[in-house]
Coordinates of C-alpha atoms in Angstrom, one line a residue:
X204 CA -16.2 -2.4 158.4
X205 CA -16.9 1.6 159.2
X206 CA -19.9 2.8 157.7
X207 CA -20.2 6.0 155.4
X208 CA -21.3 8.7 157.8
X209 CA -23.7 10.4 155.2
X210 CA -25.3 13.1 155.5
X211 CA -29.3 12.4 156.3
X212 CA -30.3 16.0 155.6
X213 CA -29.4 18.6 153.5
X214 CA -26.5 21.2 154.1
X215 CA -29.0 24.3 156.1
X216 CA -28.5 27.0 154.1
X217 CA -27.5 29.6 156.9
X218 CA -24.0 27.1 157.1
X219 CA -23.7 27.1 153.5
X220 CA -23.6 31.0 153.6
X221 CA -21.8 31.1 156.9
X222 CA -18.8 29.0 155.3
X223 CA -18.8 31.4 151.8
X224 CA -17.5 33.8 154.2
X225 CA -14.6 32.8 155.5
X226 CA -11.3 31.3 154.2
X227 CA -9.6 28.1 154.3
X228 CA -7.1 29.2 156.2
X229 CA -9.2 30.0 159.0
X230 CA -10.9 26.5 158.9
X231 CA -7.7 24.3 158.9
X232 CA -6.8 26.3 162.4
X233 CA -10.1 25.4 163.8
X234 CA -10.0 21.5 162.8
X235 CA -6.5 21.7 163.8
X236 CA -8.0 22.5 167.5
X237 CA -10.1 19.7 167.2
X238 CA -7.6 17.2 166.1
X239 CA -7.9 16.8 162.7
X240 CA -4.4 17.8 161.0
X241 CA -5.2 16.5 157.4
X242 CA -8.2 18.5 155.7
X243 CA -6.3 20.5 153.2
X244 CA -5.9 19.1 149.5
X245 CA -2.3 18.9 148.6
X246 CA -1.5 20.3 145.2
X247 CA -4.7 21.1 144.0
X248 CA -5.4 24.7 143.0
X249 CA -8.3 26.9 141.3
X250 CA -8.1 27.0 137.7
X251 CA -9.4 30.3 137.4
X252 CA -8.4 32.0 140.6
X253 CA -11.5 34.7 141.4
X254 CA -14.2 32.8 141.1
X255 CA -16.8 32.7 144.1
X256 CA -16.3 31.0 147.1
X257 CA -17.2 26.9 146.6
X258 CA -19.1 25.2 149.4
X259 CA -21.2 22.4 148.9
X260 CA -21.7 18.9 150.1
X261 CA -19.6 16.4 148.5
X262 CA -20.7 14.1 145.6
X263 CA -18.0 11.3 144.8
X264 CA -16.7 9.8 141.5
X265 CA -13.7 7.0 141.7
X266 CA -11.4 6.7 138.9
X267 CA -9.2 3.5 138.3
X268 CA -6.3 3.0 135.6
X269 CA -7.6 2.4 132.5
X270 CA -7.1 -1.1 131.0
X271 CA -7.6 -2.1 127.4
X272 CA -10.0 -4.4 128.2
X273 CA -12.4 -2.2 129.3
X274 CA -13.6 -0.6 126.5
X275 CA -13.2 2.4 124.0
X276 CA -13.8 5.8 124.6
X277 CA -15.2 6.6 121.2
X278 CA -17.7 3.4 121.9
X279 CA -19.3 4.2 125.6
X280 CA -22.7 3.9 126.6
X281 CA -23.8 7.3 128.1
X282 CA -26.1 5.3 129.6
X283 CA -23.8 2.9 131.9
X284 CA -21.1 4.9 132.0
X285 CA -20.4 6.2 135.6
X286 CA -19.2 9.6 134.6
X287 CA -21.5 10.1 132.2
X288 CA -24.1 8.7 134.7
X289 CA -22.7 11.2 137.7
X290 CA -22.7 14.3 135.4
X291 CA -26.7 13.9 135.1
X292 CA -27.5 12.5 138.9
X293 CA -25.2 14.5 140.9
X294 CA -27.4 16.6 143.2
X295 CA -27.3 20.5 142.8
X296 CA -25.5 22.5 144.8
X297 CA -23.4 19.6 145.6
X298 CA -19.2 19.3 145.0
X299 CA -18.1 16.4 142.1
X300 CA -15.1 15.1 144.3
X301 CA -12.6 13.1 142.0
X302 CA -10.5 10.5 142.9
X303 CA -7.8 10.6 139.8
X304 CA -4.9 9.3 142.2
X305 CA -2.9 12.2 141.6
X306 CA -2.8 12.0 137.7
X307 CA -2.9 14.3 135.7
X308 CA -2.0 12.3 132.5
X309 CA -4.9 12.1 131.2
X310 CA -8.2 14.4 131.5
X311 CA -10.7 13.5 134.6
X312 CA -13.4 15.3 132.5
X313 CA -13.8 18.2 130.3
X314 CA -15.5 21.0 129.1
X315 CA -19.1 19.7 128.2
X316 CA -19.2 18.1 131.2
X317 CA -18.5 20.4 133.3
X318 CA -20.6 22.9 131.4
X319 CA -23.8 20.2 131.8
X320 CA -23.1 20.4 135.3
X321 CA -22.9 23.7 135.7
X322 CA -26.4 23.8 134.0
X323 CA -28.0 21.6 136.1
X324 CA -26.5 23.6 139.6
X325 CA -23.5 21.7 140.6
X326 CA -21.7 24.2 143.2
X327 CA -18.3 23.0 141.9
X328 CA -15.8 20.3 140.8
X329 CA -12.5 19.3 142.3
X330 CA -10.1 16.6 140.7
X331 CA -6.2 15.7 142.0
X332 CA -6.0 14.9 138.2
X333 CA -6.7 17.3 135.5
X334 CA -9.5 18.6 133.1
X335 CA -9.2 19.1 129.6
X336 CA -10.4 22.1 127.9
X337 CA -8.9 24.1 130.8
X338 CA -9.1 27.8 129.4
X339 CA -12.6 27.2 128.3
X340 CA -13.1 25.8 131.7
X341 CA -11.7 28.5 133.8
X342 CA -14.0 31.1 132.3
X343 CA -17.3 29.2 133.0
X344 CA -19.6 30.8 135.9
X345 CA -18.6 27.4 138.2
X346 CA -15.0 27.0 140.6
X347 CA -12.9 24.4 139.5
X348 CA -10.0 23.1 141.1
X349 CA -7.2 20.5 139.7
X350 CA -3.7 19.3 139.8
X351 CA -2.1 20.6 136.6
X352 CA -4.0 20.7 133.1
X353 CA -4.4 17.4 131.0
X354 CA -5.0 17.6 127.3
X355 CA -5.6 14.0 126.5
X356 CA -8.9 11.9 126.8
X357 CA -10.0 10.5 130.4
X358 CA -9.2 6.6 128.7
X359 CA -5.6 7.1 128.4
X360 CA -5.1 7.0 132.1
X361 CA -8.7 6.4 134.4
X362 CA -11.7 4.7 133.7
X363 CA -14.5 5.3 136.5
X364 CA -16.0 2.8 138.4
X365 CA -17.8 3.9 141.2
X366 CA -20.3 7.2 142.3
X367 CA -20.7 8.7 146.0
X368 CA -18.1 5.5 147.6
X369 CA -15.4 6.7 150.0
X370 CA -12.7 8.0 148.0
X371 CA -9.1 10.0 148.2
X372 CA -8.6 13.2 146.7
X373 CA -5.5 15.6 147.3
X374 CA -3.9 13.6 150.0
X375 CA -7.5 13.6 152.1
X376 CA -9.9 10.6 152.6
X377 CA -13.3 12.5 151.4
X378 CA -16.7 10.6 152.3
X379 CA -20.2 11.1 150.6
X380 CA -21.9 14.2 152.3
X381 CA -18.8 15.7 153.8
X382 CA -18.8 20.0 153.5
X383 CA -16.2 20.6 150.9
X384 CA -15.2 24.8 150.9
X385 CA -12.8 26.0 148.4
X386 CA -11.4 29.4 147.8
X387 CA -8.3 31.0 146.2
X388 CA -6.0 29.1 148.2
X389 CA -6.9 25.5 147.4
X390 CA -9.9 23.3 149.3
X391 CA -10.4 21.9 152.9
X392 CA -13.1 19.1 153.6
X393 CA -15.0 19.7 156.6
X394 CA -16.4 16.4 158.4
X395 CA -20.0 17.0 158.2
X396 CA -20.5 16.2 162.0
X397 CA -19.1 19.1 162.9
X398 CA -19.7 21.5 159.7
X399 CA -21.9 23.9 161.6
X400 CA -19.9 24.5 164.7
X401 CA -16.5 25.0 162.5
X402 CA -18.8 27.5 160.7
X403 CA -19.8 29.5 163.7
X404 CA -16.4 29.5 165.0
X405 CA -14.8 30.1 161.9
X406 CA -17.1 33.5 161.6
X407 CA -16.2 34.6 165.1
X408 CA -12.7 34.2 164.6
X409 CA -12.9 36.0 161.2
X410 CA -14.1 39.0 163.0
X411 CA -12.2 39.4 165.6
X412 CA -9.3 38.7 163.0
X413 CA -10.5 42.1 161.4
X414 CA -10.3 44.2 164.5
X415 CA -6.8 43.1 165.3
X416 CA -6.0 43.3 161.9
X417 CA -7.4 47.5 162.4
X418 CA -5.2 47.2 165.4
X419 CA -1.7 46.4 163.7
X420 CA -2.2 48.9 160.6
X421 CA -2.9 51.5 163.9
X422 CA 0.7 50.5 165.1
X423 CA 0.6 48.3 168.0
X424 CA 2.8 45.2 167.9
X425 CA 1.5 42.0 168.1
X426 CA 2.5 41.0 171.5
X427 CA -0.4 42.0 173.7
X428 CA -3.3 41.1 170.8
X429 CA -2.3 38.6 168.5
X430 CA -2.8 35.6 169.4
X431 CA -6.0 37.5 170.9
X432 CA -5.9 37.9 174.7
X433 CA -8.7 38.6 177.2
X434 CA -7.9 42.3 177.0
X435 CA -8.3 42.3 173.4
X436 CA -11.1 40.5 173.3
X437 CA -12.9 42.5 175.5
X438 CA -11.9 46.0 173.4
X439 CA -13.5 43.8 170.2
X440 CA -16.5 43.3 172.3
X441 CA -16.7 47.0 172.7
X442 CA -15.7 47.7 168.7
X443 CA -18.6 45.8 167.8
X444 CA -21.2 47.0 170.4
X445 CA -20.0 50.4 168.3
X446 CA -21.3 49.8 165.5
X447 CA -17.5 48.5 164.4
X448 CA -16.4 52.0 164.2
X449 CA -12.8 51.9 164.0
X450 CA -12.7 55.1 165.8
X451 CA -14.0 53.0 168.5
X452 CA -10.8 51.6 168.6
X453 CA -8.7 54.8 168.7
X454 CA -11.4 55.4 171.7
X455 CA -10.4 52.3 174.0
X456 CA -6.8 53.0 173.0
X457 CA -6.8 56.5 175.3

């Protein structure tokens, strides 16, 4: 059986800030380099595109179908139950990961909840389900990403069962601890192994991603700088021991 590979610190705060910086486009092209072709959430999307950039650790919440048997909605134990439970032990500045198996029939939570958590510092909240109370979700001061909306109560469809387990969420197996970033294009997990090279990298390919970016709207076709060769590497070197002057460009251009 494969252990959980939690995470036996917390996230250092120079990553978290290094990973608000850069897109998720940039980091699926870095774990593709390193072999990992699966770490973007299929069909899950910001409910209120915008908002800041999410990074956080992930904090976990399994959802089952619901079954009669189980109980009542309108007769729950705040105490015992495990989202109720979640919503008040989930660490701050952690990601609530939900595992709604791609169903958005019924709500995975709604708006209280996700305004208690906000309260309490939760950096965000991701579902392949839905949330109820989506408008009123969307203009709260946390990122939120779901499937599609879902009006009706979380008992029509899931019951949850288990907190911080291994779960799946948007087509990606997502464990305790692992850096989940999400921005206006949808979320990628990050193993946590490896969170703070990817976020180095991911910085350092950003920027030299600006200065051929300052090189195309100057005219030059891609051939010669994009994907970036030693020549144009060297000429960023030089752009950003100017001060990143883009008439520093114009100046290695002569």
């Amino acid at each position: 059986m494969t252990e959980t590979p939690q995470a036996e610190f917390p996230l250092a705060d120079e990553v978290r800030e290094k990973l608000r910086k850069v897109s998720t486009a940039t980091l699926t092209t870095l774990l593709l380099r390193r072999g990992f072709k699966n770490t973007f959430m299929k069909a899950v999307y910001p409910i209120a595109p915008g908002k800041r950039q999410m990074v956080g650790e992930a904090y976990t919440l399994r959802l089952v179908p619901f079954r009669e048997d189980l109980g009542s909605i309108f007769s729950r134990d705040n105490s015992r139950d495990v989202q109720r439970v979640t919503v008040e032990t989930i660490p701050p500045g952690h990601v609530l990961v939900i595992d709604s198996r791609g169903d958005a029939g019924a709500a995975s939570c709604g708006e209280i909840l996700v305004m208690r958590m906000m309260v309490r510092g939760v950096e965000g909240i991701v579902t392949d389900g839905g949330f109820r109370d989506s408008p009123s979700i969307g203009a709260l001061d946390i990122p939120t990403y779901q499937s599609a909306p879902a009006a009706p109560p979380i008992m029509v469809k899931h019951y949850p069962v288990e907190a911080n387990g291994v779960i799946a969420c948007g087509g990606l197996t997502v464990f305790p601890g692992d850096v989940v970033v999400g921005d206006q294009e949808g979320v990628v997990v990050v193993p946590r192994a490896i969170a703070a090279e990817i976020a180095d990298e991911a910085v350092e390919k950003e920027d030299i991603e600006e200065f051929i970016a300052l090189c195309v709207l100057a005219g030059e076709p891609i051939n010669d700088i994009y994907p970036p060769t030693p020549a144009l590497l060297e000429r960023h070197a030089e752009w950003a021991r100017n001060g990143r002057k883009s008439n520093a460009m114009e100046r290695m251009k002569a």
